[in-house]
C-alpha cells in the first residue's frame, strides 16, 4: 500500500474511512540549514492488512542565519519557538502523538552555564572563525593521526575546529561552560529539562573515537578544549524524558515523551532509505548532498582519508561511510542573488530553463573551496569557468544547467570512490530528501552514473525520525523492518540512464577540471 502524504489538515477518522484507527502516532521535527518542518506520522493497517506510515505536514518555517559584526549565528530561540508552535498545532489539528523526536544538521552546539542557561547564540557552521584551523590542527597532531582517531572528512565547520577557535580566542563562554549540547540535544533539553548527547551527533564533532566508542580526551587537552563539558553519548532511540510541566502547561498539551532519534538529520534520513537487505548506496540530497553507504564498522584506512570520506555513526549499531558534497547550496545561493536583483523566477521555472539550455557547455567542481561561502556565488561560478577556459554562463538557465550537470558528475565520481573503498558494486543509487523534487537533477544523476536512480521518499529525515521513534517504543521491530515499512508506504520513482556516450565524454572533461583535488 502507498501511503498518503498530506499538507496540513485533519487526518481521516479511522471508522469513517473504513480503516482501523492508527496504531501509533509520532511527531517529527526536521530542521535543515534553510528551513524546518513538523510532520505527524501515523502507523496504520492498510486495506491489505499490512502496516503503512501515513505522514501529514503540519508546520513549516524558515531557518535563516543571522550576521552580527564578523560572526554568523543561528536564531536558536526562534527555532525553539517554532518547535513549540509545531507541538501546539499537532494537537490542535486532532492528532495525539505519543512521542516526538528532533533531528537537525550536524556539528553545531550551544553551551550551558552552571545554572543550565545558554551562553550566547550558537555559531553557524559557516562562521569564519575556523579559517586556517584545519592546517593548525594538522601541524600539531598530524593529518593521518587526526583521521585515524576521528574518521571524519576534514571540513572547516567540524565541531573540533569551532571549539579550537574559541579556545584560541580565550572565549569567556567556553571558560564559563559546564555542558556542551549539540543542536538537537539543546532543543530537547529545553523541552524536557534532560541533558543528553546522542551518538550520531557526537560522531560529527571529530572529537569522538569511533573504534573505542569514547570521547577523544587526549585531543581535547592538546587543543585546549575543556573535557568537562562533554556528556557520555547515548544510542539513537534513547527515551529522553517528557515535556516539562511548564512546557505542557504553556502549550496546553499532555507531557508526551521525547525520543533521541538519529538526531543528526543524515542518519535519520538513511534510516528511511527503502533499500533491501544487501549493501546499498544513497544520497541524502538537499543543501548538502551526502553520498555514502552503510557499514557495520568504521573504515579508517589511509585511502579513506585520501578520498576525503567520513565515518559517521548511524542507527542500529551501523556506521555511514559518506562524503559531504556541496549540493544544491550553490544553486540556492545563485537563486537568492537573482532575487535580490529583482528576479522572481521560481524553482520549476529555473529547472525548465536549465532543461532547455545547451548541454555540457560549462562544468564546475562543486566541491572546490571557492563555492563554500563566496560573497557572490554567481561570480564564483563565472570565475571558475573563466579560469578553466570554458564558456562563461550568461543566463540563469545556463548557470543552473552547469551546476546540476556538475553535481551529477560529482555523484558518479564519489560513488565510484565508495566502491573502490568497500569492494562493493552498487546496482544503482537511492536518492532521498528534498532535493529529489528537482527531477532534472535525478535524471542527470542516472545519466552520469549509467545506472538507475531510485528517488524517494522526499521527507526522508522526518520519516526516519518517526521510524526510530517507533523502534524505541516497540511499534517497529528493528531497522530492517523500518526500511520495509518505508518501502511500502512511499512511492519511489525510477530514473533510467540515457545518452551514455555524451555523458561519458563530458565526464572526462569534468575530471580533467579537478584532477589535482580528485
mmCIF file of N, CA, C and O in Angstrom, residues 377-452:
data_model
loop_
_atom_site.group_PDB
_atom_site.id
_atom_site.type_symbol
_atom_site.label_atom_id
_atom_site.label_comp_id
_atom_site.label_asym_id
_atom_site.label_seq_id
_atom_site.Cartn_x
_atom_site.Cartn_y
_atom_site.Cartn_z
ATOM 1 N N UNK A 377 27.959 34.162 -5.326
ATOM 2 C CA UNK A 377 28.030 32.804 -5.866
ATOM 3 C C UNK A 377 28.012 32.791 -7.391
ATOM 4 O O UNK A 377 28.732 32.003 -8.022
ATOM 5 N N UNK A 378 27.204 33.644 -7.993
ATOM 6 C CA UNK A 378 27.173 33.688 -9.457
ATOM 7 C C UNK A 378 28.530 34.040 -10.029
ATOM 8 O O UNK A 378 28.986 33.440 -11.008
ATOM 9 N N UNK A 379 29.194 34.997 -9.393
ATOM 10 C CA UNK A 379 30.515 35.383 -9.866
ATOM 11 C C UNK A 379 31.523 34.267 -9.637
ATOM 12 O O UNK A 379 32.432 34.053 -10.451
ATOM 13 N N UNK A 380 31.360 33.507 -8.545
ATOM 14 C CA UNK A 380 32.248 32.371 -8.301
ATOM 15 C C UNK A 380 32.107 31.327 -9.401
ATOM 16 O O UNK A 380 33.098 30.754 -9.864
ATOM 17 N N UNK A 381 30.871 31.063 -9.846
ATOM 18 C CA UNK A 381 30.652 30.118 -10.947
ATOM 19 C C UNK A 381 31.268 30.647 -12.230
ATOM 20 O O UNK A 381 31.982 29.931 -12.952
ATOM 21 N N UNK A 382 31.019 31.917 -12.522
ATOM 22 C CA UNK A 382 31.566 32.505 -13.752
ATOM 23 C C UNK A 382 33.091 32.501 -13.740
ATOM 24 O O UNK A 382 33.737 32.181 -14.733
ATOM 25 N N UNK A 383 33.659 32.838 -12.577
ATOM 26 C CA UNK A 383 35.118 32.916 -12.485
ATOM 27 C C UNK A 383 35.747 31.530 -12.641
ATOM 28 O O UNK A 383 36.806 31.395 -13.282
ATOM 29 N N UNK A 384 35.120 30.493 -12.076
ATOM 30 C CA UNK A 384 35.652 29.139 -12.242
ATOM 31 C C UNK A 384 35.678 28.763 -13.723
ATOM 32 O O UNK A 384 36.669 28.211 -14.221
ATOM 33 N N UNK A 385 34.582 29.058 -14.424
ATOM 34 C CA UNK A 385 34.517 28.736 -15.852
ATOM 35 C C UNK A 385 35.545 29.555 -16.642
ATOM 36 O O UNK A 385 36.210 29.036 -17.547
ATOM 37 N N UNK A 386 35.679 30.803 -16.270
ATOM 38 C CA UNK A 386 36.611 31.694 -16.984
ATOM 39 C C UNK A 386 38.052 31.199 -16.821
ATOM 40 O O UNK A 386 38.801 31.106 -17.794
ATOM 41 N N UNK A 387 38.437 30.872 -15.591
ATOM 42 C CA UNK A 387 39.822 30.478 -15.339
ATOM 43 C C UNK A 387 40.144 29.076 -15.849
ATOM 44 O O UNK A 387 41.325 28.744 -15.998
ATOM 45 N N UNK A 388 39.131 28.267 -16.121
ATOM 46 C CA UNK A 388 39.364 26.927 -16.680
ATOM 47 C C UNK A 388 39.147 26.890 -18.182
ATOM 48 O O UNK A 388 39.097 25.814 -18.787
ATOM 49 N N UNK A 389 39.013 28.075 -18.809
ATOM 50 C CA UNK A 389 38.930 28.149 -20.267
ATOM 51 C C UNK A 389 37.623 27.673 -20.855
ATOM 52 O O UNK A 389 37.572 27.217 -22.005
ATOM 53 N N UNK A 390 36.531 27.771 -20.093
ATOM 54 C CA UNK A 390 35.219 27.342 -20.576
ATOM 55 C C UNK A 390 34.335 28.553 -20.844
ATOM 56 O O UNK A 390 34.568 29.645 -20.308
ATOM 57 N N UNK A 391 33.279 28.375 -21.639
ATOM 58 C CA UNK A 391 32.322 29.467 -21.825
ATOM 59 C C UNK A 391 31.711 29.877 -20.495
ATOM 60 O O UNK A 391 31.395 29.025 -19.655
ATOM 61 N N UNK A 392 31.557 31.160 -20.288
ATOM 62 C CA UNK A 392 31.001 31.677 -19.044
ATOM 63 C C UNK A 392 29.474 31.680 -19.142
ATOM 64 O O UNK A 392 28.921 32.196 -20.111
ATOM 65 N N UNK A 393 28.775 31.095 -18.172
ATOM 66 C CA UNK A 393 27.305 31.119 -18.205
ATOM 67 C C UNK A 393 26.783 32.550 -18.237
ATOM 68 O O UNK A 393 27.236 33.405 -17.471
ATOM 69 N N UNK A 394 25.798 32.786 -19.132
ATOM 70 C CA UNK A 394 25.276 34.144 -19.299
ATOM 71 C C UNK A 394 23.886 34.313 -18.709
ATOM 72 O O UNK A 394 23.487 35.426 -18.391
ATOM 73 N N UNK A 395 23.146 33.246 -18.589
ATOM 74 C CA UNK A 395 21.755 33.320 -18.161
ATOM 75 C C UNK A 395 21.532 32.410 -16.945
ATOM 76 O O UNK A 395 22.325 31.493 -16.699
ATOM 77 N N UNK A 396 20.460 32.634 -16.204
ATOM 78 C CA UNK A 396 20.150 31.711 -15.106
ATOM 79 C C UNK A 396 19.998 30.270 -15.568
ATOM 80 O O UNK A 396 20.427 29.343 -14.858
ATOM 81 N N UNK A 397 19.427 30.054 -16.730
ATOM 82 C CA UNK A 397 19.279 28.692 -17.240
ATOM 83 C C UNK A 397 20.615 28.025 -17.496
ATOM 84 O O UNK A 397 20.814 26.844 -17.153
ATOM 85 N N UNK A 398 21.547 28.759 -18.097
ATOM 86 C CA UNK A 398 22.879 28.205 -18.346
ATOM 87 C C UNK A 398 23.605 27.934 -17.034
ATOM 88 O O UNK A 398 24.278 26.903 -16.892
ATOM 89 N N UNK A 399 23.466 28.844 -16.072
ATOM 90 C CA UNK A 399 24.118 28.645 -14.780
ATOM 91 C C UNK A 399 23.542 27.426 -14.062
ATOM 92 O O UNK A 399 24.281 26.588 -13.529
ATOM 93 N N UNK A 400 22.221 27.303 -14.055
ATOM 94 C CA UNK A 400 21.584 26.178 -13.384
ATOM 95 C C UNK A 400 21.975 24.861 -14.033
ATOM 96 O O UNK A 400 22.243 23.868 -13.347
ATOM 97 N N UNK A 401 22.019 24.827 -15.361
ATOM 98 C CA UNK A 401 22.407 23.581 -16.040
ATOM 99 C C UNK A 401 23.850 23.219 -15.702
ATOM 100 O O UNK A 401 24.170 22.059 -15.443
ATOM 101 N N UNK A 402 24.717 24.211 -15.696
ATOM 102 C CA UNK A 402 26.117 23.982 -15.333
ATOM 103 C C UNK A 402 26.216 23.357 -13.935
ATOM 104 O O UNK A 402 26.925 22.366 -13.728
ATOM 105 N N UNK A 403 25.473 23.888 -12.977
ATOM 106 C CA UNK A 403 25.533 23.399 -11.595
ATOM 107 C C UNK A 403 24.981 21.979 -11.505
ATOM 108 O O UNK A 403 25.595 21.092 -10.893
ATOM 109 N N UNK A 404 23.815 21.729 -12.102
ATOM 110 C CA UNK A 404 23.164 20.424 -11.988
ATOM 111 C C UNK A 404 23.952 19.334 -12.697
ATOM 112 O O UNK A 404 24.105 18.214 -12.169
ATOM 113 N N UNK A 405 24.469 19.618 -13.887
ATOM 114 C CA UNK A 405 25.300 18.621 -14.574
ATOM 115 C C UNK A 405 26.565 18.329 -13.767
ATOM 116 O O UNK A 405 26.984 17.170 -13.662
ATOM 117 N N UNK A 406 27.148 19.366 -13.195
ATOM 118 C CA UNK A 406 28.385 19.182 -12.425
ATOM 119 C C UNK A 406 28.138 18.374 -11.163
ATOM 120 O O UNK A 406 28.964 17.533 -10.782
ATOM 121 N N UNK A 407 27.005 18.610 -10.505
ATOM 122 C CA UNK A 407 26.665 17.796 -9.338
ATOM 123 C C UNK A 407 26.527 16.332 -9.723
ATOM 124 O O UNK A 407 27.008 15.435 -9.006
ATOM 125 N N UNK A 408 25.860 16.063 -10.838
ATOM 126 C CA UNK A 408 25.688 14.676 -11.270
ATOM 127 C C UNK A 408 27.033 14.020 -11.555
ATOM 128 O O UNK A 408 27.255 12.845 -11.226
ATOM 129 N N UNK A 409 27.955 14.775 -12.146
ATOM 130 C CA UNK A 409 29.301 14.248 -12.394
ATOM 131 C C UNK A 409 29.999 13.909 -11.066
ATOM 132 O O UNK A 409 30.667 12.877 -10.937
ATOM 133 N N UNK A 410 29.847 14.798 -10.102
ATOM 134 C CA UNK A 410 30.473 14.564 -8.805
ATOM 135 C C UNK A 410 29.872 13.337 -8.132
ATOM 136 O O UNK A 410 30.601 12.567 -7.480
ATOM 137 N N UNK A 411 28.565 13.132 -8.276
ATOM 138 C CA UNK A 411 27.940 11.934 -7.720
ATOM 139 C C UNK A 411 28.582 10.674 -8.296
ATOM 140 O O UNK A 411 28.864 9.718 -7.555
ATOM 141 N N UNK A 412 28.796 10.662 -9.591
ATOM 142 C CA UNK A 412 29.422 9.494 -10.212
ATOM 143 C C UNK A 412 30.813 9.268 -9.640
ATOM 144 O O UNK A 412 31.181 8.141 -9.279
ATOM 145 N N UNK A 413 31.576 10.325 -9.551
ATOM 146 C CA UNK A 413 32.947 10.200 -9.070
ATOM 147 C C UNK A 413 32.988 9.659 -7.639
ATOM 148 O O UNK A 413 33.763 8.741 -7.322
ATOM 149 N N UNK A 414 32.141 10.194 -6.777
ATOM 150 C CA UNK A 414 32.151 9.780 -5.374
ATOM 151 C C UNK A 414 31.608 8.364 -5.217
ATOM 152 O O UNK A 414 32.102 7.581 -4.391
ATOM 153 N N UNK A 415 30.594 7.996 -5.992
ATOM 154 C CA UNK A 415 30.084 6.630 -5.918
ATOM 155 C C UNK A 415 31.166 5.634 -6.325
ATOM 156 O O UNK A 415 31.341 4.585 -5.676
ATOM 157 N N UNK A 416 31.912 5.938 -7.377
ATOM 158 C CA UNK A 416 32.991 5.046 -7.800
ATOM 159 C C UNK A 416 34.082 4.968 -6.734
ATOM 160 O O UNK A 416 34.678 3.901 -6.513
ATOM 161 N N UNK A 417 34.338 6.081 -6.049
ATOM 162 C CA UNK A 417 35.315 6.056 -4.968
ATOM 163 C C UNK A 417 34.825 5.178 -3.808
ATOM 164 O O UNK A 417 35.601 4.423 -3.221
ATOM 165 N N UNK A 418 33.535 5.285 -3.483
ATOM 166 C CA UNK A 418 32.972 4.447 -2.421
ATOM 167 C C UNK A 418 33.105 2.973 -2.777
ATOM 168 O O UNK A 418 33.427 2.139 -1.916
ATOM 169 N N UNK A 419 32.877 2.632 -4.024
ATOM 170 C CA UNK A 419 33.026 1.240 -4.458
ATOM 171 C C UNK A 419 34.467 0.775 -4.319
ATOM 172 O O UNK A 419 34.730 -0.367 -3.915
ATOM 173 N N UNK A 420 35.404 1.678 -4.614
ATOM 174 C CA UNK A 420 36.810 1.290 -4.501
ATOM 175 C C UNK A 420 37.208 1.056 -3.045
ATOM 176 O O UNK A 420 38.081 0.227 -2.763
ATOM 177 N N UNK A 421 36.566 1.757 -2.118
ATOM 178 C CA UNK A 421 36.880 1.595 -0.698
ATOM 179 C C UNK A 421 36.239 0.342 -0.110
ATOM 180 O O UNK A 421 36.847 -0.340 0.722
ATOM 181 N N UNK A 422 35.015 0.037 -0.515
ATOM 182 C CA UNK A 422 34.268 -1.061 0.101
ATOM 183 C C UNK A 422 34.401 -2.380 -0.648
ATOM 184 O O UNK A 422 34.097 -3.439 -0.100
ATOM 185 N N UNK A 423 34.820 -2.318 -1.918
ATOM 186 C CA UNK A 423 34.866 -3.527 -2.730
ATOM 187 C C UNK A 423 33.507 -3.974 -3.236
ATOM 188 O O UNK A 423 33.376 -5.042 -3.838
ATOM 189 N N UNK A 424 32.484 -3.143 -3.008
ATOM 190 C CA UNK A 424 31.137 -3.461 -3.476
ATOM 191 C C UNK A 424 30.898 -2.848 -4.852
ATOM 192 O O UNK A 424 31.571 -1.906 -5.256
ATOM 193 N N UNK A 425 29.914 -3.389 -5.561
ATOM 194 C CA UNK A 425 29.443 -2.810 -6.809
ATOM 195 C C UNK A 425 27.948 -2.570 -6.655
ATOM 196 O O UNK A 425 27.174 -3.517 -6.469
ATOM 197 N N UNK A 426 27.547 -1.310 -6.689
ATOM 198 C CA UNK A 426 26.160 -0.949 -6.419
ATOM 199 C C UNK A 426 25.370 -0.874 -7.727
ATOM 200 O O UNK A 426 25.796 -0.216 -8.685
ATOM 201 N N UNK A 427 24.221 -1.534 -7.736
ATOM 202 C CA UNK A 427 23.424 -1.611 -8.963
ATOM 203 C C UNK A 427 22.840 -0.264 -9.353
ATOM 204 O O UNK A 427 22.558 -0.012 -10.530
ATOM 205 N N UNK A 428 22.644 0.590 -8.397
ATOM 206 C CA UNK A 428 22.083 1.914 -8.634
ATOM 207 C C UNK A 428 22.235 2.755 -7.391
ATOM 208 O O UNK A 428 22.976 2.396 -6.467
ATOM 209 N N UNK A 429 21.520 3.854 -7.351
ATOM 210 C CA UNK A 429 21.681 4.816 -6.264
ATOM 211 C C UNK A 429 20.313 5.231 -5.743
ATOM 212 O O UNK A 429 19.445 5.646 -6.521
ATOM 213 N N UNK A 430 20.117 5.104 -4.431
ATOM 214 C CA UNK A 430 18.921 5.630 -3.784
ATOM 215 C C UNK A 430 19.131 7.120 -3.530
ATOM 216 O O UNK A 430 20.129 7.508 -2.910
ATOM 217 N N UNK A 431 18.184 7.953 -3.965
ATOM 218 C CA UNK A 431 18.211 9.378 -3.663
ATOM 219 C C UNK A 431 17.003 9.711 -2.802
ATOM 220 O O UNK A 431 15.865 9.372 -3.159
ATOM 221 N N UNK A 432 17.236 10.345 -1.656
ATOM 222 C CA UNK A 432 16.169 10.747 -0.755
ATOM 223 C C UNK A 432 16.386 12.201 -0.361
ATOM 224 O O UNK A 432 17.463 12.764 -0.545
ATOM 225 N N UNK A 433 15.338 12.814 0.197
ATOM 226 C CA UNK A 433 15.454 14.185 0.662
ATOM 227 C C UNK A 433 14.785 15.169 -0.280
ATOM 228 O O UNK A 433 14.358 14.841 -1.391
ATOM 229 N N UNK A 434 14.717 16.420 0.172
ATOM 230 C CA UNK A 434 14.008 17.450 -0.577
ATOM 231 C C UNK A 434 14.561 17.715 -1.953
ATOM 232 O O UNK A 434 13.822 18.133 -2.856
ATOM 233 N N UNK A 435 15.868 17.481 -2.151
ATOM 234 C CA UNK A 435 16.474 17.747 -3.447
ATOM 235 C C UNK A 435 15.933 16.887 -4.567
ATOM 236 O O UNK A 435 16.071 17.233 -5.748
ATOM 237 N N UNK A 436 15.300 15.745 -4.251
ATOM 238 C CA UNK A 436 14.796 14.877 -5.315
ATOM 239 C C UNK A 436 13.553 15.447 -5.980
ATOM 240 O O UNK A 436 13.102 14.924 -7.004
ATOM 241 N N UNK A 437 13.002 16.537 -5.423
ATOM 242 C CA UNK A 437 11.924 17.226 -6.122
ATOM 243 C C UNK A 437 12.429 17.898 -7.393
ATOM 244 O O UNK A 437 11.631 18.274 -8.259
ATOM 245 N N UNK A 438 13.744 18.057 -7.500
ATOM 246 C CA UNK A 438 14.374 18.541 -8.733
ATOM 247 C C UNK A 438 14.551 17.327 -9.652
ATOM 248 O O UNK A 438 15.558 16.617 -9.591
ATOM 249 N N UNK A 439 13.554 17.064 -10.477
ATOM 250 C CA UNK A 439 13.559 15.862 -11.308
ATOM 251 C C UNK A 439 14.696 15.873 -12.319
ATOM 252 O O UNK A 439 15.214 14.816 -12.702
ATOM 253 N N UNK A 440 15.096 17.069 -12.754
ATOM 254 C CA UNK A 440 16.190 17.146 -13.717
ATOM 255 C C UNK A 440 17.495 16.660 -13.088
ATOM 256 O O UNK A 440 18.272 15.943 -13.717
ATOM 257 N N UNK A 441 17.736 17.011 -11.823
ATOM 258 C CA UNK A 441 18.933 16.534 -11.144
ATOM 259 C C UNK A 441 18.907 15.014 -11.013
ATOM 260 O O UNK A 441 19.936 14.348 -11.213
ATOM 261 N N UNK A 442 17.761 14.441 -10.679
ATOM 262 C CA UNK A 442 17.661 12.981 -10.572
ATOM 263 C C UNK A 442 17.974 12.314 -11.906
ATOM 264 O O UNK A 442 18.695 11.301 -11.949
ATOM 265 N N UNK A 443 17.435 12.867 -12.994
ATOM 266 C CA UNK A 443 17.700 12.276 -14.309
ATOM 267 C C UNK A 443 19.175 12.433 -14.676
ATOM 268 O O UNK A 443 19.800 11.499 -15.194
ATOM 269 N N UNK A 444 19.735 13.616 -14.413
ATOM 270 C CA UNK A 444 21.164 13.824 -14.690
ATOM 271 C C UNK A 444 22.015 12.842 -13.886
ATOM 272 O O UNK A 444 23.029 12.335 -14.385
ATOM 273 N N UNK A 445 21.627 12.587 -12.640
ATOM 274 C CA UNK A 445 22.392 11.643 -11.815
ATOM 275 C C UNK A 445 22.387 10.256 -12.450
ATOM 276 O O UNK A 445 23.427 9.592 -12.538
ATOM 277 N N UNK A 446 21.224 9.793 -12.891
ATOM 278 C CA UNK A 446 21.149 8.485 -13.559
ATOM 279 C C UNK A 446 21.984 8.484 -14.832
ATOM 280 O O UNK A 446 22.711 7.520 -15.120
ATOM 281 N N UNK A 447 21.919 9.575 -15.587
ATOM 282 C CA UNK A 447 22.687 9.661 -16.841
ATOM 283 C C UNK A 447 24.181 9.609 -16.567
ATOM 284 O O UNK A 447 24.936 8.914 -17.258
ATOM 285 N N UNK A 448 24.630 10.376 -15.578
ATOM 286 C CA UNK A 448 26.065 10.421 -15.280
ATOM 287 C C UNK A 448 26.556 9.081 -14.752
ATOM 288 O O UNK A 448 27.645 8.616 -15.116
ATOM 289 N N UNK A 449 25.756 8.446 -13.885
ATOM 290 C CA UNK A 449 26.155 7.167 -13.301
ATOM 291 C C UNK A 449 26.097 6.024 -14.301
ATOM 292 O O UNK A 449 26.816 5.026 -14.148
ATOM 293 N N UNK A 450 25.218 6.123 -15.289
ATOM 294 C CA UNK A 450 24.967 4.990 -16.172
ATOM 295 C C UNK A 450 24.254 3.865 -15.436
ATOM 296 O O UNK A 450 24.363 2.690 -15.807
ATOM 297 N N UNK A 451 23.510 4.211 -14.394
ATOM 298 C CA UNK A 451 22.783 3.244 -13.574
ATOM 299 C C UNK A 451 21.461 3.875 -13.152
ATOM 300 O O UNK A 451 21.325 5.105 -13.132
ATOM 301 N N UNK A 452 20.491 3.057 -12.750
ATOM 302 C CA UNK A 452 19.226 3.642 -12.314
ATOM 303 C C UNK A 452 19.370 4.406 -11.013
ATOM 304 O O UNK A 452 20.201 4.085 -10.163
#
